[in-house]
Coordinates of C-alpha atoms and ligand atoms in Angstrom, one line a residue:
X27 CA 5.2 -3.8 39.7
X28 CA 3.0 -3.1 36.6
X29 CA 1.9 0.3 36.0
X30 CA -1.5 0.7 36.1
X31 CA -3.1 2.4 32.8
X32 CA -4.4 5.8 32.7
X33 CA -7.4 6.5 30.5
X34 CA -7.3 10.4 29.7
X35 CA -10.9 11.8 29.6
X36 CA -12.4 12.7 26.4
X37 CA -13.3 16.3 26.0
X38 CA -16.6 17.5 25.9
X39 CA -17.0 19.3 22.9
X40 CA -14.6 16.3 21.0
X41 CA -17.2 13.9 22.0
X42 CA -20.0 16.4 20.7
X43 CA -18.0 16.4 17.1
X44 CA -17.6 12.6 16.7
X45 CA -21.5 11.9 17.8
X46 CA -22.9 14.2 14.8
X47 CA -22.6 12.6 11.1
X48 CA -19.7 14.7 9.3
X49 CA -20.3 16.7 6.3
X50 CA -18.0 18.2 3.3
X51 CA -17.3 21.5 2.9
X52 CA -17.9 22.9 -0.6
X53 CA -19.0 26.6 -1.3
X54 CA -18.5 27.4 2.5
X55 CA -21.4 24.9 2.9
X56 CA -21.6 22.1 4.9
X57 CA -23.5 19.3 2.8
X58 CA -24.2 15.8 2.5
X59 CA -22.7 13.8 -0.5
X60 CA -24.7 13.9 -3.3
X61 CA -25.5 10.0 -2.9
X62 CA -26.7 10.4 0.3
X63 CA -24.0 7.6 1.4
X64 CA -21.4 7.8 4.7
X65 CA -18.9 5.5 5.4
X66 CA -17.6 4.9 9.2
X67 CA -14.1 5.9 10.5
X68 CA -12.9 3.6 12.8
X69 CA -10.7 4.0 16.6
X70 CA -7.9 1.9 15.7
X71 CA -7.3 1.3 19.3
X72 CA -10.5 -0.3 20.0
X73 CA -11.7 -1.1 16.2
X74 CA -14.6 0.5 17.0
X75 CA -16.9 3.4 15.0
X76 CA -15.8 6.4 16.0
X77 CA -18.0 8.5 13.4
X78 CA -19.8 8.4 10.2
X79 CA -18.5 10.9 7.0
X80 CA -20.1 12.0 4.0
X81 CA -19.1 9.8 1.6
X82 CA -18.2 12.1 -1.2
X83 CA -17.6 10.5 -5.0
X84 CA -17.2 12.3 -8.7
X85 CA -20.2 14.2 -8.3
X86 CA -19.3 15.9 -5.3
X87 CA -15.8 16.2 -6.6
X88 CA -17.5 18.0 -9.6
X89 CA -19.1 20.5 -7.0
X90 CA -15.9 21.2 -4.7
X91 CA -14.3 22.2 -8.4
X92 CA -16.5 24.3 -9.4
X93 CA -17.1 26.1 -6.4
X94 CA -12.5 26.3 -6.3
X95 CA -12.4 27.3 -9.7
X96 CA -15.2 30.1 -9.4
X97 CA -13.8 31.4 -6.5
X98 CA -10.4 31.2 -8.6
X99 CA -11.7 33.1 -11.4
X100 CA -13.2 36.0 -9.3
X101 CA -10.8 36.4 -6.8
X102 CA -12.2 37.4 -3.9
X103 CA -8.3 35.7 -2.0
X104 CA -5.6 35.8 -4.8
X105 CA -6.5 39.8 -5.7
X106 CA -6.7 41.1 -1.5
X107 CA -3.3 42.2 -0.8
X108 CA -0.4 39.9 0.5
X109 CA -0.5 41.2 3.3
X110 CA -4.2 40.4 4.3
X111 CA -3.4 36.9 2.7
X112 CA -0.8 36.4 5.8
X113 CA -2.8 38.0 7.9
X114 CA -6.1 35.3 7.8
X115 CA -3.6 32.3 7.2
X116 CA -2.2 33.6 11.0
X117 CA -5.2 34.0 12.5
X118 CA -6.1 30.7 11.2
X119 CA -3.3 29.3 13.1
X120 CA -4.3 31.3 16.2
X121 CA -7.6 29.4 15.8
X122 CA -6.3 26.4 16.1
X123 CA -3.9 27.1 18.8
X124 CA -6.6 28.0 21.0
X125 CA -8.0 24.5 20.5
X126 CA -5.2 22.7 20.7
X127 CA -6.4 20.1 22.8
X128 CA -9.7 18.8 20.8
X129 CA -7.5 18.5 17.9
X130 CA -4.8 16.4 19.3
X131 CA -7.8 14.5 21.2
X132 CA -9.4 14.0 17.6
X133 CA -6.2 13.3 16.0
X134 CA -5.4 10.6 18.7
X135 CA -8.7 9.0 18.7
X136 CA -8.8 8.8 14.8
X137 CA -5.4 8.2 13.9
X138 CA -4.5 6.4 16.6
X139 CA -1.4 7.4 17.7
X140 CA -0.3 8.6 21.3
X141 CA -2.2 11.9 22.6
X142 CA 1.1 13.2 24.1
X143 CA 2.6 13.0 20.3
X144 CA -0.6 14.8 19.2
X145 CA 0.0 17.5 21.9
X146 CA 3.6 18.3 21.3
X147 CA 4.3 17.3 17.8
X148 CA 1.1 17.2 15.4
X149 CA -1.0 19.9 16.3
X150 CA 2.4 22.4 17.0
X151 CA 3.6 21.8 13.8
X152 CA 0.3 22.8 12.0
X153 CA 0.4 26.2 14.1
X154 CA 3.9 26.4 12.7
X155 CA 3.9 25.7 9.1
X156 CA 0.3 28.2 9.4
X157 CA 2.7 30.9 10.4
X158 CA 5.7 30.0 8.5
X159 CA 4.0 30.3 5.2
X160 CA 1.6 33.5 6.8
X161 CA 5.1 34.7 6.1
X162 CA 5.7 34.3 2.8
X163 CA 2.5 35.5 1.5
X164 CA 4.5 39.1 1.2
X165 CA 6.9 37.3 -0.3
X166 CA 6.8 35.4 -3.3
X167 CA 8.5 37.9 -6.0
X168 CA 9.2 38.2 -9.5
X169 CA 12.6 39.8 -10.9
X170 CA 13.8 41.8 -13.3
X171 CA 15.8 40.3 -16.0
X172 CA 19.0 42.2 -18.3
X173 CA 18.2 40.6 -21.5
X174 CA 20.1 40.7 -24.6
X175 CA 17.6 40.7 -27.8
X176 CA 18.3 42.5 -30.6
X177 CA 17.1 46.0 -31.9
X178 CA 15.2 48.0 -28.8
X179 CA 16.2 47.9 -25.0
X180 CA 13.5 46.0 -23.2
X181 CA 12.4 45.6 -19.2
X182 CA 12.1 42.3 -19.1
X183 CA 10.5 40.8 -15.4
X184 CA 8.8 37.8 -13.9
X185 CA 5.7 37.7 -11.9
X186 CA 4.9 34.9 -10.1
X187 CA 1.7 34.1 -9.8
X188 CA -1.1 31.4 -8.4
X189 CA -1.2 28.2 -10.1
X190 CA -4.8 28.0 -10.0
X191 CA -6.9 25.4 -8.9
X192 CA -5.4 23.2 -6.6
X193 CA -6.5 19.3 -5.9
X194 CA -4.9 18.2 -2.7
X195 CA -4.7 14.6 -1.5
X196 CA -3.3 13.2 1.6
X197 CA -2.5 10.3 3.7
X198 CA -3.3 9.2 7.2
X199 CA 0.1 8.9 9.0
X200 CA 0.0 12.5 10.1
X201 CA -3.5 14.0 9.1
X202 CA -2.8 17.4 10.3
X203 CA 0.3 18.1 9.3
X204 CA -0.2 16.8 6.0
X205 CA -3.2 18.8 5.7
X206 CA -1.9 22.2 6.7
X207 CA 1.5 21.6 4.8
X208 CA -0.7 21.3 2.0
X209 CA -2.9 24.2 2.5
X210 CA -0.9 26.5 4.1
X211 CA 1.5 27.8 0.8
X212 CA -1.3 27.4 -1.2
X213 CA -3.0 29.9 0.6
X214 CA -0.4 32.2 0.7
X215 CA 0.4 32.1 -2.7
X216 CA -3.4 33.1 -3.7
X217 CA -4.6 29.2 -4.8
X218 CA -8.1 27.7 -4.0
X219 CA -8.5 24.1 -3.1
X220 CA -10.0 20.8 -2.7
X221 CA -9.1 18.6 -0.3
X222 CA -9.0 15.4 0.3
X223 CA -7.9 13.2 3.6
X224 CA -7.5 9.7 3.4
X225 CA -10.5 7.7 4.6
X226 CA -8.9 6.6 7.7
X227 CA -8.5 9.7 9.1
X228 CA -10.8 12.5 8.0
X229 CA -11.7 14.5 10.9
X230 CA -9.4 17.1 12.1
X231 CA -9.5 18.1 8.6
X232 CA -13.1 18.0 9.2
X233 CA -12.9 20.3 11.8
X234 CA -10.0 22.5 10.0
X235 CA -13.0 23.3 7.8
X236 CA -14.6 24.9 10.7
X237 CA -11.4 27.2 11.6
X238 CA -10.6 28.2 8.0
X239 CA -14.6 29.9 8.0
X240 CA -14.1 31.0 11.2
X241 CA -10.7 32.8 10.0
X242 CA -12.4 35.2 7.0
X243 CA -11.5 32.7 4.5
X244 CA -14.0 33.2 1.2
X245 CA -16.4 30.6 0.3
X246 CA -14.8 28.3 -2.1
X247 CA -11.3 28.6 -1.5
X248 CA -10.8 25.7 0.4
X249 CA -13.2 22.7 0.1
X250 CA -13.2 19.3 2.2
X251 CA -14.4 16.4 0.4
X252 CA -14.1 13.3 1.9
X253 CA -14.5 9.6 0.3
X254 CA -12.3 7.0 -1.0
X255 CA -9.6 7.6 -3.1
X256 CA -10.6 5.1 -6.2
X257 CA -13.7 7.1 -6.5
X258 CA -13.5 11.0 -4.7
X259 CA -9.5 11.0 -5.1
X260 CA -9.4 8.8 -9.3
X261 CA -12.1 12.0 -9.7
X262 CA -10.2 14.5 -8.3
X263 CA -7.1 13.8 -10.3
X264 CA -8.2 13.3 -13.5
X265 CA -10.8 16.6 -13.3
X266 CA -10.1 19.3 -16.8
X267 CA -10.4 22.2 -14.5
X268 CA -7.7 21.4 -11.7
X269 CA -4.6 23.2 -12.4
X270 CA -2.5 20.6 -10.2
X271 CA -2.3 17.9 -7.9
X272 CA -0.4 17.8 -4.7
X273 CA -0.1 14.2 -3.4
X274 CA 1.4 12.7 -0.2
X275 CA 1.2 8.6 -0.4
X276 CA 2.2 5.7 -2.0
X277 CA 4.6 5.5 -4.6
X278 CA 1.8 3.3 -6.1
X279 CA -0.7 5.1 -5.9
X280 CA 1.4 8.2 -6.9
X281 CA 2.1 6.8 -10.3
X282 CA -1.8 6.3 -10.6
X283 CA -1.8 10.4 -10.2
X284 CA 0.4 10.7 -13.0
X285 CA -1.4 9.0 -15.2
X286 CA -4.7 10.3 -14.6
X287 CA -2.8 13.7 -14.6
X288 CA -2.3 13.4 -18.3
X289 CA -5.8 14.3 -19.3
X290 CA -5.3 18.4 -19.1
X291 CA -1.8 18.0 -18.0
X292 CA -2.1 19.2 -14.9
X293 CA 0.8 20.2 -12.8
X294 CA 1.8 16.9 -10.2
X295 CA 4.2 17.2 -7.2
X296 CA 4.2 13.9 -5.2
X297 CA 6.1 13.0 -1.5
X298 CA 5.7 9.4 -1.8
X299 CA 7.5 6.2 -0.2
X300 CA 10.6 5.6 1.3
X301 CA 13.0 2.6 2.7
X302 CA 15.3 4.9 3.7
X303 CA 19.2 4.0 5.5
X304 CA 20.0 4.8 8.7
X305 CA 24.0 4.2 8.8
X306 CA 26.4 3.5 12.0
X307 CA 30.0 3.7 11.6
X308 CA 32.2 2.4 14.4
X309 CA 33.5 5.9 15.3
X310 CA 29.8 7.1 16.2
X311 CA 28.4 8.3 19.8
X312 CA 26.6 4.9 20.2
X313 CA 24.9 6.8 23.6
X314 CA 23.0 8.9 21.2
X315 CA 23.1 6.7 17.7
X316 CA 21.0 3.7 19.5
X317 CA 18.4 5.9 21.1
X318 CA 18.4 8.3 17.7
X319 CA 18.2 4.6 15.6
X320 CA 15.2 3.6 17.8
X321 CA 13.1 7.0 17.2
X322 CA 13.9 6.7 13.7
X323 CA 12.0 3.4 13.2
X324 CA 9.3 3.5 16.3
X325 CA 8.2 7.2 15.8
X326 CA 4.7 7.5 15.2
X327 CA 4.3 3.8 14.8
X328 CA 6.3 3.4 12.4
X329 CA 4.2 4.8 9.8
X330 CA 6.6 7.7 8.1
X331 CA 7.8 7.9 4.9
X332 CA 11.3 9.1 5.6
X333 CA 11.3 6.3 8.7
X334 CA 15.0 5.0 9.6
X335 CA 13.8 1.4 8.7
X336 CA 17.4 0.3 7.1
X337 CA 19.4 0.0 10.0
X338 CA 23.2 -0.6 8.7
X339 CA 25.9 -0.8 11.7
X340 CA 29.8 -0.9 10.8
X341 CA 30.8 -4.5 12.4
X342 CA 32.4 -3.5 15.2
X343 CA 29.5 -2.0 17.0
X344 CA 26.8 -4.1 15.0
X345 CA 26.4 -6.3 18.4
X346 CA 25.8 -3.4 20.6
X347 CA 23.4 -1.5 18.6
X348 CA 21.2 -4.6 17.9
X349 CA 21.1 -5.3 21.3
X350 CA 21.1 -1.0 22.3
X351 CA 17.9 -0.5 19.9
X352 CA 16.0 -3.9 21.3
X353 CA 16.3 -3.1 24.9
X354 CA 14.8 0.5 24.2
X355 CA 11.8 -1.4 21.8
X356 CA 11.3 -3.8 24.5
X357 CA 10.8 -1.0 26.8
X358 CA 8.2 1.1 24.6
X359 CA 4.7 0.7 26.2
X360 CA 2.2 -0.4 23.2
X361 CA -1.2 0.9 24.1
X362 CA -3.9 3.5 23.3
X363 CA -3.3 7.1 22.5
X364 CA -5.8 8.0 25.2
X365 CA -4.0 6.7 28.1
X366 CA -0.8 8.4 29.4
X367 CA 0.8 5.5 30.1
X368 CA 1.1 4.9 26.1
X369 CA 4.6 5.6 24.2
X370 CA 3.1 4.0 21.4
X371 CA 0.0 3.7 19.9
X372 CA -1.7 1.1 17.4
X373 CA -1.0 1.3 13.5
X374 CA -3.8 3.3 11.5
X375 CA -6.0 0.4 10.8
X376 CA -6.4 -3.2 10.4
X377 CA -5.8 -3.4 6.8
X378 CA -2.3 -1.9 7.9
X379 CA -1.7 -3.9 10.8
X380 CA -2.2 -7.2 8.2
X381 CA 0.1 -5.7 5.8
X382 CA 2.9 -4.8 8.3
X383 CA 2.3 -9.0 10.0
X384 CA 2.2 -9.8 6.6
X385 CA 5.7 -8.6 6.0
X386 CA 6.9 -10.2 9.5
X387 CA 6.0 -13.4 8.1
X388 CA 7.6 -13.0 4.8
X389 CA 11.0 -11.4 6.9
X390 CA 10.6 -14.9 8.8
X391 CA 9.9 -17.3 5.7
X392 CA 13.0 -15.9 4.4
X393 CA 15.7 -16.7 7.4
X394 CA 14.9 -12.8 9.6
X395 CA 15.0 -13.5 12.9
X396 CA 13.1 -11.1 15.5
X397 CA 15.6 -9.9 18.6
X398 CA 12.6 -8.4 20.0
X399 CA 8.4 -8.2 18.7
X400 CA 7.7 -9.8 15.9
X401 CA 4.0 -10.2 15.8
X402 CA 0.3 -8.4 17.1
X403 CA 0.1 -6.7 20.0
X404 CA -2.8 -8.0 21.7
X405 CA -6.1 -9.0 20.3
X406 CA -8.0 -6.0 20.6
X407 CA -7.1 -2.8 18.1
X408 CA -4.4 -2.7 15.7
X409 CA -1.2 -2.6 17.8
X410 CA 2.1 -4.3 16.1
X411 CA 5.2 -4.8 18.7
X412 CA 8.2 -3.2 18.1
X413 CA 10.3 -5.5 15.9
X414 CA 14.2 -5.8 15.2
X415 CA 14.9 -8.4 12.8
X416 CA 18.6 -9.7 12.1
X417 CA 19.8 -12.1 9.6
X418 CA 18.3 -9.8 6.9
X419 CA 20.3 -9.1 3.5
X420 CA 19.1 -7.0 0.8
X421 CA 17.6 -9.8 -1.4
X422 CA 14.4 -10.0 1.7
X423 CA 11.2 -8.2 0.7
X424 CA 11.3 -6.8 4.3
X425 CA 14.6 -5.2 3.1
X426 CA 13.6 -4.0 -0.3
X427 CA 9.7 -2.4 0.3
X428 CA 8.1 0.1 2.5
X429 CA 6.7 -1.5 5.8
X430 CA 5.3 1.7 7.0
X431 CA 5.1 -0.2 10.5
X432 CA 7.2 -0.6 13.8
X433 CA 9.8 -2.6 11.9
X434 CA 13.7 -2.6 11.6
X435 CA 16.0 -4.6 9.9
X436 CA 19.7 -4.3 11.2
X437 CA 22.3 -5.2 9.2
X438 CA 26.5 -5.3 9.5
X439 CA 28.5 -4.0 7.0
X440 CA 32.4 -3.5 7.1
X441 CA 33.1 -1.9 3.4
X442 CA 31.8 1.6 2.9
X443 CA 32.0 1.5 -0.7
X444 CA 30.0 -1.6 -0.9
X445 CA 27.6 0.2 2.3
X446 CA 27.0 2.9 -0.2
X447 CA 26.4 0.9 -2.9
X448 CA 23.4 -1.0 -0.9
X449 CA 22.4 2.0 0.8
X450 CA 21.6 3.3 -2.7
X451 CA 20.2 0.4 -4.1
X452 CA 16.3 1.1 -3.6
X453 CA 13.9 2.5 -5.4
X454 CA 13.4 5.0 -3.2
X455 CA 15.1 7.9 -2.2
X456 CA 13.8 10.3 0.2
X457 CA 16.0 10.6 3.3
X458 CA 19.1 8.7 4.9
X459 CA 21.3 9.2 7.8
X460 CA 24.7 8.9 9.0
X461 CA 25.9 8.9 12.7
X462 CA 30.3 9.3 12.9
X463 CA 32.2 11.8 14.3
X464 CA 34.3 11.5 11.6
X465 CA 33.5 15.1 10.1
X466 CA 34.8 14.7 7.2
X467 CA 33.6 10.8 6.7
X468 CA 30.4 11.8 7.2
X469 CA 30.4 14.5 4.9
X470 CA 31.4 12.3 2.0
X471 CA 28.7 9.7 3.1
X472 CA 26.0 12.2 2.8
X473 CA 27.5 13.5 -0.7
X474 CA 27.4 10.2 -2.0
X475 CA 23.8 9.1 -0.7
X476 CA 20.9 9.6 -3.5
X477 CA 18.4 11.0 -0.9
X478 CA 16.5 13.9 -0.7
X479 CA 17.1 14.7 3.0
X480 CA 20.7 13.1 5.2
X481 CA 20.8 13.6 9.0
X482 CA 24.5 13.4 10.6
X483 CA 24.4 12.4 14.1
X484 CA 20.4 12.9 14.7
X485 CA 17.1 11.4 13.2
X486 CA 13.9 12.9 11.7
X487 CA 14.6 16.5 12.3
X488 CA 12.0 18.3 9.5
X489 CA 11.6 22.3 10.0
X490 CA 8.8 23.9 8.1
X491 CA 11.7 26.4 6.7
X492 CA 13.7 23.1 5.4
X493 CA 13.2 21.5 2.0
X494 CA 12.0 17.8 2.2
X495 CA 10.8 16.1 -0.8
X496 CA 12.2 12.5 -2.9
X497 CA 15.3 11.6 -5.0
X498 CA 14.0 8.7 -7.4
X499 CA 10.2 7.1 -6.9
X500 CA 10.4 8.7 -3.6
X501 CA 8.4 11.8 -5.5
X502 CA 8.5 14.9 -7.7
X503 CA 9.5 18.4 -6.0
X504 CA 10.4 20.0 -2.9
X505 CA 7.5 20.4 0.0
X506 CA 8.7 22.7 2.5
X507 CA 10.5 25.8 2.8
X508 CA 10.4 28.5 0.1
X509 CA 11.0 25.9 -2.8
X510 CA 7.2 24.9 -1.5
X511 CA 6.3 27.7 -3.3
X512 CA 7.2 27.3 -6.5
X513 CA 5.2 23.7 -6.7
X514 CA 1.9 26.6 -6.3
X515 CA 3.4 29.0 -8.8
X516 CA 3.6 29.6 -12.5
X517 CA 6.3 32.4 -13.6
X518 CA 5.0 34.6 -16.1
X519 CA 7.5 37.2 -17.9
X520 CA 6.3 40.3 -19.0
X521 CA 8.9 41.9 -21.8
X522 CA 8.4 45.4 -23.6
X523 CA 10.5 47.6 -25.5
X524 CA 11.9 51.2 -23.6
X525 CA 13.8 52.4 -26.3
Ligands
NDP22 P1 -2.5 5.5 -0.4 O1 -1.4 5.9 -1.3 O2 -3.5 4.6 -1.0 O3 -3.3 6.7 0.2 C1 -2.9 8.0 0.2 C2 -4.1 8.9 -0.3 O4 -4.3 8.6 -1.7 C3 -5.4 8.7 0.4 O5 -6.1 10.0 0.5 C4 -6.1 7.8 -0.5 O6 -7.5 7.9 -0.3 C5 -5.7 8.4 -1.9 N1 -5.9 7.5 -3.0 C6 -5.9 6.1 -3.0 N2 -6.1 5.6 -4.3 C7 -6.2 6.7 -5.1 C8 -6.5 6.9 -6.5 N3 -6.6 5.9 -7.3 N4 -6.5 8.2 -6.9 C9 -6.4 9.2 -6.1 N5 -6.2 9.1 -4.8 C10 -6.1 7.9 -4.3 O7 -1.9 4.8 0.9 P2 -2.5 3.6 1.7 O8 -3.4 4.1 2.7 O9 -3.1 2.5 0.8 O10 -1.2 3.0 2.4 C11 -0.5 2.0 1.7 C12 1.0 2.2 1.8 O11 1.3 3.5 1.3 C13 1.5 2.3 3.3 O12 1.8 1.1 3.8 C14 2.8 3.0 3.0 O13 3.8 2.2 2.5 C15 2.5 4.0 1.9 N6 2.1 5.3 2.4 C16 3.1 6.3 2.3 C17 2.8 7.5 2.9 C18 3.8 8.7 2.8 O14 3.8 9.5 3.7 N7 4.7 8.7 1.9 C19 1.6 7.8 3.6 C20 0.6 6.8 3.6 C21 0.9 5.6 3.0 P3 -8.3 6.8 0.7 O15 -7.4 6.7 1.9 O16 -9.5 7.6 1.0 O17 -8.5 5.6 -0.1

């Protein structure tokens, strides 16, 4: 019997915020862009407006820096104690726990993904990385340092100190968290900011504006522009007075950053693409490796940069799994993030959904062959079926480049030195995974795979307090965890003579 599908109603005061044009927050102001212009942010399940955004562009970028750097210079958040520092980036997260549900509605209805992820996983690990880095506001020390120069003892120490004026810009796989992993140290290490979401998704970010006022945070530390990223983000990278860019996004567009970084040679830290190797021996717990392999690709649509989306099974078992990981995507109900009955929601927009069919068909001109999906999901909104493709080798464009969609490619091997050899061979480099129970097998697998993160035995597991960032083009630094803090600081010693 088919299960009839469950629209979840929209809240009131969610509603109430998409029905009002959004504006940018600069100077703790809520304006229009300069221009006057909006552009529309779309539902992806329906392809329908969902609201209209300020439209922000150099000007306005011009503005937001200003009003970061003034608020920089004076100090009214890097010179208040640590302590108060944690304190407001807390309550912050307090804030938006006690509205919980109109962000993960908003999130769901702009991003498109399922409300139930929004619930559980997006909005709960904004709350946490809020508090993890509340934490370390008391925290980020200098030392003292014995040092051996000639003619007078000296105390030599480090301070470490606020890089400035930081330029933020993010994607639209996971608005929130992107938005408060980007915020959050740089609050606690004393920063100011401009940010800017992607133009797909710009609302809870929108509405973070609202909490971070709400929360005691000065004017100017943290302004929201929104716009496109040839115009508001090409401005905000290349502006003299930001001290550094923090980008989440293409490797592409990444390498863009860098270049327009040059100008004042600002400091860049980048968490870019991936393609990344999700590796079953023969020896593994195939009860939890096909389920784990499954949430690796079909997680959030697909759309992750550290997504499982090399699937590499030892021969023996390569039969089982294929046929293990269709069954489950088979089983995953495509539909919108507003109805319960959804597992998985449509991709981000149609722009995506072409480029992920696009790839099918390039998989399919080349020999793949789809166990299961393969194609659209309906006709209406941007949903793509979850694919498996076999008969895939390493010379396939689907094998090689980031799909960023509900796509896996599954392939034998039977060598592990020739595994690890294709395993490596990518561009990329952010995360890989190996499922044995072979301790010390899988030990020397992960040693000898150029990634920046390796599972053994599980999938996806990030933790605010663990260091994630790229090996290769997958990006520069480390975004989580205290080495976060060190892509927001500059170390300053301080030597005089005591004798
Ligand atoms: P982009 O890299 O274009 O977008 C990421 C952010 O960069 C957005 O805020 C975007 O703004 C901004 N941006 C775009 N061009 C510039 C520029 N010239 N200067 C400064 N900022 C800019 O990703 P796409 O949306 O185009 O997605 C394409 C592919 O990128 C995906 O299929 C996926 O492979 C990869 N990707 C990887 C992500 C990751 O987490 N590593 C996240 C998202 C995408 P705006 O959106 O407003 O144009």
């Amino acid at each position: 019997m088919a299960t009839a599908t469950q629209a979840i109603p929209v809240d009131e005061n969610v509603s109430k915020y998409v029905a009002k044009k959004r504006q940018m927050l600069i100077n703790g102001k809520w304006v229009d862009a300069a221009s006057g212009k909006t552009f529309p942010t779309y539902n992806p399940a329906t392809g329908e407006v969902l609201a209209h955004v300020a439209e922000g562009d150099k000007e306005d970028v011009d503005r937001a820096v200003a009003a970061a750097r003034a608020a920089f210079d004076k100090g009214p958040w890097r010179n208040i104690t640590p302590s108060e520092r944690g304190r407001v980036i807390w309550k912050l997260a307090d804030l938006l726990e006690k509205r919980l549900e109109e962000f993960a509605q908003l999130e769901c209805l702009d991003q498109g993904k399922p409300l139930g992820l929004t619930r559980m996983v997006d909005i709960p690990t904004s709350i946490d990385q809020l508090r993890y880095y509340a934490g370390w506001a008391t925290k980020v020390e200098g030392s003292t340092i014995p040092i051996s120069a000639h003619g007078a003892k000296f105390l030599a120490y480090t301070l470490r100190e606020p890089i400035g004026v930081v330029g933020q810009i993010i994607p639209w796989n996971f608005p929130m968290i992107m938005a408060t992993l980007k915020l959050a140290p740089a609050l606690a290490t004393g920063c100011t900011v401009v940010l800017k979401p992607a133009e797909q998704t710009p609302l809870t970010a929108l509405m973070l504006g609202e909490l971070i006022q709400e929360a005691g945070i000065p004017d100017g530390v943290v302004n929201i522009i929104t716009g496109y990223g040839e115009t508001a983000g090409a401005a905000l990278a290349a502006h003299p007075n930001v001290d550094k860019i923090a980008f989440t996004g293409s490797t592409e567009v990444g390498k863009l950053i860098v270049h327009a970084a040059a100008g004042n040679l600002k400091k860049v830290s980048l968490e870019l693409g991936g393609k990344s190797p999700n590796i079953v021996f023969h020896d593994a717990e195939i009860e939890s490796a096909i389920p784990g392999a499954a949430n690796a690709i079909f997680f959030n649509q697909g759309q992750v940069c550290c997504a499982g989306s090399r699937l590499y099974v030892e021969d023996k078992q390569f039969d089982k799994v294929v046929d293990g990981v269709s069954q489950l995507a088979s089983k995953i109900r495509v539909g919108p993030g507003m109805e319960s009955t959804s597992d998985m929601g449509p991709v981000v927009s149609e722009e995506q959904m072409n480029r992920v069919c696009s790839y099918l068909e390039s998989g399919f001109s080349e020999g793949a062959k789809a166990v299961t999906g393969g194609s659209r999901h309906g006709e209406k909104g941007y949903f793509v079926k979850p694919t498996v493709l076999v008969n895939t080798n390493e010379k396939m464009k689907v094998v090689r480049e980031e799909i960023f969609g509900p796509v896996v490619t599954v392939m034998p091997f039977s060598d592990v030195d020739d595994l690890i050899a294709k395993a490596n061979n990518t561009p990329y480099g952010l995360a890989a995974a190996v499922w044995t129970r072979d301790i010390k097998k899988a030990h020397r697998t992960a040693a000898a795979l150029r990634a920046g993160t390796v599972w053994i035995n599980c999938y996806g597991v990030l933790d605010s307090a663990m260091p994630f960032g790229g090996y290769k083009q997958s990006g520069w630094g480390r975004e989580m965890g205290k080495e976060m803090l060190e892509l927001y600081t500059e170390v300053k010693s301080v030597c005089t003579p005591i004798s």
